[in-house]
Coordinates of C-alpha atoms and ligand atoms in Angstrom, one line a residue:
M173 CA 97.0 150.2 55.6
S174 CA 94.6 149.0 58.2
A175 CA 91.2 149.9 58.4
P176 CA 90.1 153.1 59.8
N177 CA 89.2 153.0 63.4
V178 CA 85.1 153.2 64.0
Y179 CA 85.7 155.9 66.7
D180 CA 87.7 158.0 64.5
A181 CA 85.3 158.0 61.7
V182 CA 82.2 158.5 63.7
A183 CA 82.3 160.3 66.9
Y184 CA 80.9 159.1 70.4
P185 CA 79.6 161.7 72.5
G186 CA 81.6 162.2 75.7
F187 CA 79.8 162.6 79.0
A188 CA 80.8 162.9 82.7
H189 CA 79.9 160.4 84.5
A190 CA 79.2 161.0 88.0
Q191 CA 79.1 157.2 88.9
T192 CA 82.7 156.6 87.9
H193 CA 84.1 159.8 89.7
P194 CA 86.4 158.7 92.7
D195 CA 84.0 160.4 95.2
R196 CA 81.6 157.6 94.3
L197 CA 83.8 154.7 94.3
F198 CA 85.7 156.1 97.6
T199 CA 81.9 156.0 99.3
I200 CA 81.0 152.8 98.4
A201 CA 84.1 151.1 99.0
A202 CA 84.4 152.8 102.5
L203 CA 80.6 151.6 103.4
F204 CA 81.9 148.1 102.7
G205 CA 85.1 148.4 105.1
M206 CA 87.8 149.3 102.8
T207 CA 90.2 152.3 103.2
P208 CA 90.3 153.6 99.6
A209 CA 92.4 156.5 98.7
P210 CA 91.1 159.8 99.2
P211 CA 89.8 161.5 95.9
D212 CA 91.7 165.0 96.2
R213 CA 94.7 162.8 96.7
C214 CA 94.6 159.9 94.3
R215 CA 95.7 158.3 91.0
V216 CA 92.9 157.6 88.4
L217 CA 93.3 155.2 85.1
E218 CA 90.5 155.3 82.5
V219 CA 90.6 152.7 80.0
G220 CA 89.0 153.5 76.5
C221 CA 88.5 157.4 77.7
G222 CA 87.1 158.4 74.4
D223 CA 87.8 162.3 74.3
G224 CA 88.7 162.3 77.7
R225 CA 85.5 164.7 78.6
N226 CA 85.0 162.5 81.6
L227 CA 88.7 162.8 83.3
I228 CA 89.2 166.3 82.2
A229 CA 86.3 167.1 84.5
M230 CA 87.6 165.4 87.3
A231 CA 91.4 166.5 87.2
S232 CA 89.9 170.2 86.6
A233 CA 88.2 170.1 90.2
L234 CA 90.8 167.7 92.0
P235 CA 94.2 169.3 91.3
G236 CA 95.9 167.0 94.0
S237 CA 95.1 163.9 91.9
T238 CA 96.7 162.5 88.7
F239 CA 94.5 161.2 85.9
V240 CA 95.9 159.0 83.0
G241 CA 93.8 157.8 80.2
F242 CA 94.1 156.1 76.8
D243 CA 92.1 155.1 73.7
L244 CA 92.6 153.4 70.6
A245 CA 91.0 156.0 68.5
A246 CA 93.3 158.8 67.5
R247 CA 90.9 161.8 66.8
P248 CA 88.8 161.6 70.7
I249 CA 92.5 161.8 72.1
E250 CA 93.5 164.7 70.0
S251 CA 90.2 166.9 70.9
G252 CA 90.9 165.7 74.7
R253 CA 94.4 167.1 74.7
E254 CA 93.6 170.0 73.1
L255 CA 90.7 170.7 75.5
A256 CA 93.4 169.8 78.7
E257 CA 95.9 172.4 77.0
R258 CA 93.8 175.2 76.8
L259 CA 92.8 174.7 80.7
R260 CA 96.9 174.3 81.3
L261 CA 95.9 171.2 83.3
K262 CA 99.4 169.5 84.4
N263 CA 97.5 166.5 86.2
V264 CA 96.2 164.8 83.3
T265 CA 97.5 162.7 80.4
L266 CA 95.9 161.4 77.4
T267 CA 97.4 159.2 75.0
Q268 CA 96.4 157.1 72.0
Q269 CA 97.1 153.3 72.7
D270 CA 96.1 150.0 72.2
L271 CA 95.0 148.4 75.6
M272 CA 96.6 144.9 74.2
S273 CA 99.8 147.0 74.6
V274 CA 99.5 148.4 77.7
T275 CA 101.7 146.6 80.4
P276 CA 101.8 147.4 84.3
E277 CA 104.6 149.6 84.2
L278 CA 101.8 152.4 83.8
G279 CA 102.0 152.6 87.8
R280 CA 99.9 152.1 90.5
F281 CA 96.4 153.3 90.5
D282 CA 93.6 153.7 93.2
Y283 CA 90.9 153.7 90.8
V284 CA 90.4 152.1 87.5
I285 CA 87.5 153.1 85.3
A286 CA 86.4 151.3 82.0
H287 CA 82.8 153.0 81.1
G288 CA 81.1 151.6 78.2
F289 CA 83.9 149.5 77.1
Y290 CA 83.9 145.9 78.3
A291 CA 80.7 144.9 76.2
W292 CA 82.2 146.3 72.8
V293 CA 85.5 144.5 73.1
P294 CA 86.6 141.1 71.8
P295 CA 86.9 138.6 74.4
P296 CA 90.9 138.8 74.5
V297 CA 90.6 142.7 75.2
Q298 CA 88.5 141.8 78.0
D299 CA 90.4 139.5 79.7
K300 CA 93.3 142.3 79.4
L301 CA 90.8 144.9 80.7
L302 CA 90.2 142.6 83.8
A303 CA 94.2 141.7 84.2
L304 CA 95.5 145.0 83.7
S305 CA 92.9 146.2 86.4
R306 CA 94.2 143.9 88.9
E307 CA 98.0 144.4 88.0
V308 CA 97.6 147.9 88.3
L309 CA 94.9 148.8 91.3
A310 CA 96.5 149.5 94.5
P311 CA 95.8 146.8 97.7
H312 CA 92.5 148.9 98.4
G313 CA 92.0 150.2 94.7
V314 CA 88.7 149.9 93.0
A315 CA 87.9 148.9 89.4
Y316 CA 84.7 150.3 87.5
V317 CA 83.5 147.9 84.8
S318 CA 80.2 148.8 83.0
Y319 CA 78.6 146.3 80.7
N320 CA 75.5 145.0 79.0
A321 CA 74.0 142.4 80.7
Y322 CA 71.2 139.7 80.3
P323 CA 68.2 139.1 80.7
G324 CA 67.4 142.8 79.7
C325 CA 69.8 142.8 76.7
R326 CA 67.9 140.0 75.0
I327 CA 65.1 142.3 74.3
R328 CA 68.1 145.1 73.2
E329 CA 69.5 142.3 70.5
L330 CA 66.1 141.8 69.1
F331 CA 66.0 145.5 68.2
R332 CA 69.7 145.3 67.2
D333 CA 68.7 142.3 64.8
V334 CA 65.8 144.8 63.4
M335 CA 68.3 147.4 62.6
L336 CA 70.9 145.7 61.7
A337 CA 68.9 143.8 58.9
Q338 CA 67.1 147.0 57.5
G339 CA 70.1 149.1 57.5
R340 CA 72.3 146.2 55.5
G341 CA 72.4 148.0 52.0
A342 CA 73.5 151.3 53.5
E343 CA 77.5 152.0 53.4
E344 CA 78.1 155.2 55.1
P345 CA 77.5 155.4 59.0
S346 CA 75.1 158.3 58.2
A347 CA 72.8 156.5 56.2
R348 CA 73.0 153.1 58.4
I349 CA 72.0 155.2 61.7
E350 CA 68.9 156.8 59.5
A351 CA 68.1 153.4 58.0
A352 CA 68.4 151.6 61.3
K353 CA 66.3 154.4 63.2
A354 CA 63.5 154.6 60.5
A355 CA 63.2 150.8 60.8
I356 CA 63.0 150.6 64.5
D357 CA 60.3 153.4 64.2
F358 CA 58.5 151.9 61.8
V359 CA 58.1 149.0 63.8
R360 CA 57.2 150.6 67.1
R361 CA 54.6 152.5 65.4
N362 CA 53.0 149.4 63.7
L363 CA 54.0 146.5 65.8
V364 CA 51.1 144.0 66.1
G365 CA 49.4 143.8 69.3
A366 CA 51.8 146.4 70.7
S367 CA 49.9 146.7 74.0
D368 CA 50.7 142.7 74.9
Y369 CA 54.2 143.6 74.7
G370 CA 54.2 146.2 77.5
N371 CA 55.0 149.8 77.8
W372 CA 58.6 149.1 78.4
M373 CA 59.6 147.6 75.2
L374 CA 57.7 150.4 73.7
D375 CA 59.8 152.9 75.6
E376 CA 63.1 150.8 74.8
M377 CA 62.1 151.1 71.2
E378 CA 61.6 155.0 71.4
K379 CA 64.9 155.7 73.3
L380 CA 66.8 154.1 70.0
V381 CA 64.5 156.3 67.8
R382 CA 65.9 159.6 70.1
Q383 CA 69.2 158.1 70.7
D384 CA 72.3 160.3 69.7
P385 CA 73.4 159.0 66.2
G386 CA 77.1 158.3 67.2
A387 CA 75.9 156.3 70.8
L388 CA 73.5 154.7 68.5
Y389 CA 76.0 153.5 65.7
H390 CA 78.6 152.3 68.3
D391 CA 76.7 151.1 71.1
T392 CA 73.7 149.2 69.2
L393 CA 75.1 148.9 65.9
G394 CA 78.8 147.9 66.7
E395 CA 80.4 145.1 65.1
I396 CA 80.8 143.7 68.5
Y397 CA 78.0 143.6 71.1
S398 CA 78.3 140.9 73.8
P399 CA 76.2 141.1 76.6
C400 CA 76.6 138.5 79.7
T401 CA 74.8 137.4 82.7
F402 CA 76.3 138.9 86.1
L403 CA 77.4 135.6 87.4
E404 CA 79.3 134.8 83.8
F405 CA 80.9 138.5 84.2
M406 CA 82.1 137.9 87.8
R407 CA 83.4 134.3 87.0
R408 CA 85.7 136.2 84.5
A409 CA 86.7 138.9 87.0
G410 CA 87.4 135.9 89.5
G411 CA 89.8 134.5 87.4
H412 CA 91.6 137.5 87.5
G413 CA 91.8 137.7 91.2
L414 CA 89.0 140.3 91.8
Q415 CA 86.0 140.1 93.9
Y416 CA 82.6 141.8 93.5
L417 CA 82.6 145.0 95.7
G418 CA 78.9 146.5 94.6
E419 CA 77.5 148.7 92.1
A420 CA 78.3 152.1 91.3
E421 CA 74.6 153.1 91.5
F422 CA 74.2 151.9 95.3
L423 CA 70.5 152.1 94.3
E424 CA 70.8 149.2 92.0
M425 CA 72.0 146.9 95.0
N426 CA 68.9 147.9 97.1
D427 CA 66.4 144.6 97.8
E428 CA 63.4 146.8 99.1
P429 CA 61.5 147.5 96.3
F430 CA 60.6 143.9 95.5
S431 CA 57.3 142.0 96.5
P432 CA 57.5 140.4 99.9
E433 CA 58.1 136.9 98.6
A434 CA 61.0 138.2 96.7
V435 CA 62.5 140.1 99.6
E436 CA 62.6 137.4 101.4
R437 CA 64.1 135.2 99.0
L438 CA 66.9 137.8 98.3
R439 CA 67.7 138.2 102.1
S440 CA 67.6 134.6 102.7
F441 CA 71.1 134.5 100.5
G442 CA 73.1 136.4 103.4
P443 CA 76.5 138.3 102.5
D444 CA 78.4 135.2 101.6
R445 CA 76.1 134.4 98.6
I446 CA 75.9 137.8 97.0
L447 CA 76.8 137.0 94.2
E448 CA 73.5 134.7 93.6
K449 CA 71.5 137.6 95.0
E450 CA 72.4 139.9 92.5
Q451 CA 72.1 137.6 89.8
L452 CA 68.5 137.1 91.0
M453 CA 67.8 140.7 91.4
D454 CA 68.8 141.1 87.7
F455 CA 65.9 138.5 86.6
L456 CA 63.7 140.4 88.8
K457 CA 64.3 143.7 87.1
M458 CA 65.4 142.6 83.6
R459 CA 68.2 144.3 83.8
S460 CA 70.1 145.5 81.0
F461 CA 73.1 147.6 82.1
R462 CA 75.5 147.1 84.8
Q463 CA 78.2 149.2 86.6
T464 CA 80.0 146.9 88.9
L465 CA 82.8 147.7 91.2
L466 CA 85.6 145.2 91.6
C467 CA 88.9 145.0 94.4
R468 CA 91.5 142.5 94.7
N469 CA 90.3 139.1 96.0
S470 CA 92.4 139.6 99.4
V471 CA 90.7 142.6 100.8
A472 CA 88.3 141.4 103.5
L473 CA 85.0 143.4 102.8
R474 CA 82.4 144.1 105.7
R475 CA 78.9 144.2 104.1
A476 CA 76.9 146.1 106.7
P477 CA 78.3 149.6 107.1
A478 CA 79.3 150.7 110.7
S479 CA 78.7 154.2 112.0
E480 CA 82.5 154.8 112.0
D481 CA 82.6 154.3 108.1
L482 CA 80.0 157.4 107.9
S483 CA 82.1 159.4 110.2
R484 CA 84.0 161.2 107.6
F485 CA 81.0 161.7 104.9
H486 CA 78.8 164.7 104.2
V487 CA 75.2 164.2 103.6
S488 CA 73.1 166.1 101.2
T489 CA 69.2 165.7 99.5
R490 CA 67.8 167.1 96.6
A491 CA 64.3 165.4 98.1
R492 CA 61.7 168.0 99.1
A493 CA 58.2 167.3 101.0
V494 CA 55.4 166.6 98.9
S495 CA 53.0 169.5 99.1
P496 CA 49.9 169.5 99.3
P497 CA 50.4 165.8 100.7
S498 CA 49.0 163.1 98.6
P499 CA 45.7 162.2 99.9
S500 CA 46.8 158.3 100.6
T501 CA 49.6 160.4 103.3
K502 CA 48.4 159.9 106.9
S503 CA 48.3 163.0 108.7
A504 CA 51.8 162.6 110.7
S505 CA 53.6 161.5 107.8
I506 CA 55.4 163.5 105.2
E507 CA 56.1 162.0 101.6
Y508 CA 59.8 163.2 100.4
R509 CA 60.5 162.8 96.6
T510 CA 63.5 163.8 94.5
P511 CA 63.3 165.5 91.2
K512 CA 64.4 161.8 89.7
G513 CA 61.2 160.6 91.3
A514 CA 62.7 158.4 94.9
T515 CA 60.1 158.6 97.2
M516 CA 59.8 157.9 100.8
V517 CA 57.3 158.3 103.5
T518 CA 57.6 158.9 107.6
D519 CA 55.7 159.5 110.2
S520 CA 59.3 159.3 112.3
P521 CA 59.8 162.8 113.9
V522 CA 63.5 162.2 114.0
F523 CA 63.7 161.3 110.6
Q524 CA 61.4 164.5 109.7
R525 CA 63.9 167.0 111.4
L526 CA 66.9 165.2 109.6
M527 CA 65.1 166.2 106.5
A528 CA 64.5 169.6 107.4
R529 CA 68.4 169.9 108.3
L530 CA 69.4 168.9 105.0
E531 CA 66.8 170.6 103.0
K532 CA 68.0 173.7 104.5
A533 CA 71.6 172.9 103.5
W534 CA 70.8 172.3 100.1
P535 CA 72.9 172.3 97.4
G536 CA 75.4 172.4 100.3
S537 CA 75.6 169.2 102.6
V538 CA 75.8 168.4 106.3
P539 CA 78.6 166.7 108.2
F540 CA 77.7 163.2 109.2
P541 CA 78.2 164.1 112.9
E542 CA 76.0 166.7 112.7
L543 CA 73.0 164.3 112.0
V544 CA 74.3 162.2 114.8
G545 CA 73.1 165.3 116.8
V546 CA 70.0 165.5 115.4
C547 CA 69.2 161.5 115.7
G548 CA 70.7 161.6 119.0
D549 CA 72.2 158.1 118.4
A550 CA 75.2 157.5 115.9
A551 CA 74.2 153.9 115.0
A552 CA 70.7 155.0 114.3
A553 CA 72.1 157.8 112.3
A554 CA 74.4 155.3 110.4
Q555 CA 71.3 153.1 109.9
L556 CA 69.2 155.9 108.5
A557 CA 71.8 157.7 106.1
V558 CA 72.7 154.3 104.4
R559 CA 69.0 152.9 104.1
M560 CA 68.3 156.6 102.6
Y561 CA 71.6 156.4 100.4
A562 CA 70.3 152.9 99.2
T563 CA 66.9 154.4 98.2
A564 CA 68.6 157.4 96.7
I565 CA 67.1 159.9 98.6
V566 CA 70.3 161.3 100.0
D567 CA 73.8 161.5 98.7
L568 CA 76.7 160.9 100.4
H569 CA 80.1 162.9 99.9
P570 CA 83.2 162.1 101.3
G571 CA 84.4 165.5 102.1
P572 CA 82.7 169.2 101.8
P573 CA 80.9 170.5 98.7
R574 CA 83.8 171.6 96.1
F575 CA 81.3 174.4 95.1
A576 CA 80.0 177.4 96.7
P577 CA 76.4 176.6 97.7
R578 CA 75.4 180.6 97.9
P579 CA 76.9 182.9 94.9
G580 CA 79.9 185.3 96.6
A581 CA 80.8 188.8 96.0
T582 CA 82.6 188.0 92.7
P583 CA 80.9 184.9 91.6
A584 CA 82.9 182.4 89.3
V585 CA 82.4 178.8 87.6
S586 CA 84.8 177.0 86.6
A587 CA 87.5 177.7 83.9
L588 CA 86.3 174.2 82.2
V589 CA 82.9 175.7 82.2
R590 CA 83.9 179.1 80.7
L591 CA 85.4 176.7 77.9
Q592 CA 82.5 174.2 77.5
I593 CA 79.7 176.9 77.5
E594 CA 81.1 178.2 74.2
R595 CA 80.8 174.9 72.2
S596 CA 77.7 173.6 73.8
P597 CA 74.9 174.4 76.6
L598 CA 75.8 170.9 78.2
V599 CA 78.2 172.0 81.0
T600 CA 80.1 169.6 84.0
N601 CA 79.0 171.1 87.6
R602 CA 81.1 170.2 90.6
L603 CA 78.9 167.2 91.4
H604 CA 80.5 165.5 88.0
A605 CA 77.1 165.5 86.4
D606 CA 76.5 167.4 83.0
V607 CA 73.9 170.4 83.1
R608 CA 72.2 172.2 80.5
I609 CA 72.4 176.2 80.4
D610 CA 69.5 177.4 78.3
G611 CA 69.1 181.0 76.9
D612 CA 70.9 183.7 75.8
A613 CA 71.2 185.7 79.1
A614 CA 72.2 182.6 81.1
R615 CA 75.0 181.9 78.7
E616 CA 76.5 185.4 78.7
L617 CA 76.3 185.5 82.2
V618 CA 78.1 182.0 82.7
R619 CA 80.8 183.1 80.3
R620 CA 81.5 186.2 82.4
L621 CA 81.6 184.7 85.8
D622 CA 85.4 184.6 86.1
G623 CA 85.8 185.6 90.0
R624 CA 86.9 188.9 89.0
R625 CA 83.4 190.8 88.3
S626 CA 81.0 192.3 91.0
R627 CA 77.3 192.2 90.5
A628 CA 77.8 195.7 89.5
T629 CA 80.5 195.0 87.0
L630 CA 78.6 192.1 85.5
L631 CA 75.5 194.0 85.2
R632 CA 77.3 196.7 83.0
D633 CA 78.7 193.9 80.8
L634 CA 75.8 192.2 80.0
A635 CA 74.2 195.1 79.0
A636 CA 77.3 196.2 77.1
A637 CA 76.7 193.0 75.4
G638 CA 73.3 193.4 74.5
V639 CA 71.6 191.5 77.3
P640 CA 70.5 193.6 79.9
L641 CA 69.4 192.2 83.2
A642 CA 67.7 193.9 86.3
P643 CA 69.5 193.3 89.7
E644 CA 66.7 190.7 90.8
A645 CA 67.2 188.8 87.6
L646 CA 71.0 188.8 87.9
E647 CA 70.6 187.6 91.5
A648 CA 68.1 184.5 90.8
G649 CA 70.6 183.4 87.6
L650 CA 73.1 183.1 90.0
Q651 CA 70.9 181.2 92.6
Q652 CA 70.2 178.9 89.9
L653 CA 73.8 178.3 89.1
A654 CA 74.7 177.6 92.8
Q655 CA 71.6 175.1 92.8
L656 CA 73.2 173.7 89.9
A657 CA 76.5 173.4 91.8
L658 CA 78.3 175.1 89.0
L659 CA 79.6 177.9 91.4
T660 CA 83.0 177.8 92.7
E661 CA 82.9 181.2 94.3
Ligands
LIG954 C1 81.9 153.2 73.5 S1 83.4 154.1 73.6 C2 83.3 154.9 75.5 C3 84.0 155.8 75.4 C4 83.9 156.5 76.9 N1 84.6 155.4 78.0 C5 82.5 157.3 77.3 O1 81.9 156.2 78.0 O2 82.2 157.6 76.8 C6 84.4 152.9 73.3 C7 85.9 153.2 73.6 O3 86.8 152.3 73.7 C8 88.0 152.2 72.6 N2 88.5 151.3 72.4 C9 88.1 150.1 71.7 N3 89.1 149.1 71.7 C10 90.0 149.6 72.7 C11 91.5 149.1 72.8 N4 92.1 148.0 72.6 N5 92.1 149.9 73.7 C12 91.9 151.2 73.6 N6 90.5 151.8 73.8 C13 89.7 151.1 73.0 C14 87.3 153.1 71.8 O4 88.1 153.6 70.7 C15 86.0 153.9 72.1 O5 86.6 155.1 72.5

């Protein structure tokens, strides 16, 4: 009998990953001159899809697209299938299968995703992933591959050594996880000359102490842990006829936040030496994780986005003017900041008008041609939008929102969210992010948002369930769900 699958023995926590969504892959491909398949009519393959949480959320929001996922472990696939069946999803297929036995007969795909896979499988499986991606990708298809990267992972390897050595005696996974966490926590608290190592290392250790036990067990303590440099990854991908498209987090490609000396050097590489530029950025950032997008070698990429490339996009922002302004901000300048801490200071009246228009639309978005109206010039608007996207001040979407920016007369969340809330406070919104719903009243409200209840009915049903709400509190709750991009009506 073969050894039990480690992912069957210890569950890996599934999440929705916005950076793997066809919306994101479409966006970056289109910005670089490709003609990718529209997200609402595409075919997506996920390799090592775990419990399918990522694919199921995509499938439930994109009924016109088809999603195929497989994983070597049986249990996660079983639980994903059960969820897909309960949701009566006809556009998602999950199977238990070894990548090594998969053939291109699986079909053609516009998008191929392998998240948290490459660095944890042996080299022949890595090669098979790249080969299959090349074989099944449509001519303008995009493959997403995430992996652990050097140089940042050199530090992670050091922590892994500590954790593996200290947990050696323990047989049971839970005992190994506990011993590993205790070991790294002990070192973190007692490290000689800790301040000399910098806060970064201490933060990294704290992250390990707090990490979900299943994720720690597989990500850091797993038998295989093979980071590589970006250039080494691209050498392997190139060997399979794939070229570098970009990073799924567009912010990671931004060369602005470096010192003037570094910026000059980075910009000296030019578009034909982008691989060297990206590798140097890894050294400057001590990057430990990459989410690289690949496409066929035959695709001619255009590295400077043109205004036509943006015409179909919608733009949104979570950034708000910092109020009161920080003392260093000049009188005509406004500083904008997103909840994740991205900032931009500008004294440009055009820019400020554009931000005001976007702020008003949130959580909705504004079609790019409308922003051209605000800026008065398509080329300037395109340049501004790409720069703001690269600094994570705005987001770009391939079409209008798939959620209701304001609550309707009979508000609804998706059937997926109503099922997820029965099991956990973490639910997947229509921007493909997992968000938390905390508190009894909010949970009971979400359970009842099926698009058939008016506000009066909701108030009555909530009171009958023992969570009476004042009409204003209901309205505030609905507004909050709209802000979280959870409402579909
Ligand atoms: C770290 S988990 C990531 C799961 C999921 N992609 C995510 O990000 O949440 C790696 C997954 O790859 C699967 N896997 C490993 N080797 C595989 C193979 N040869 N064929 C298919 N799946 C495999 C494991 O079973 C596991 O579910």
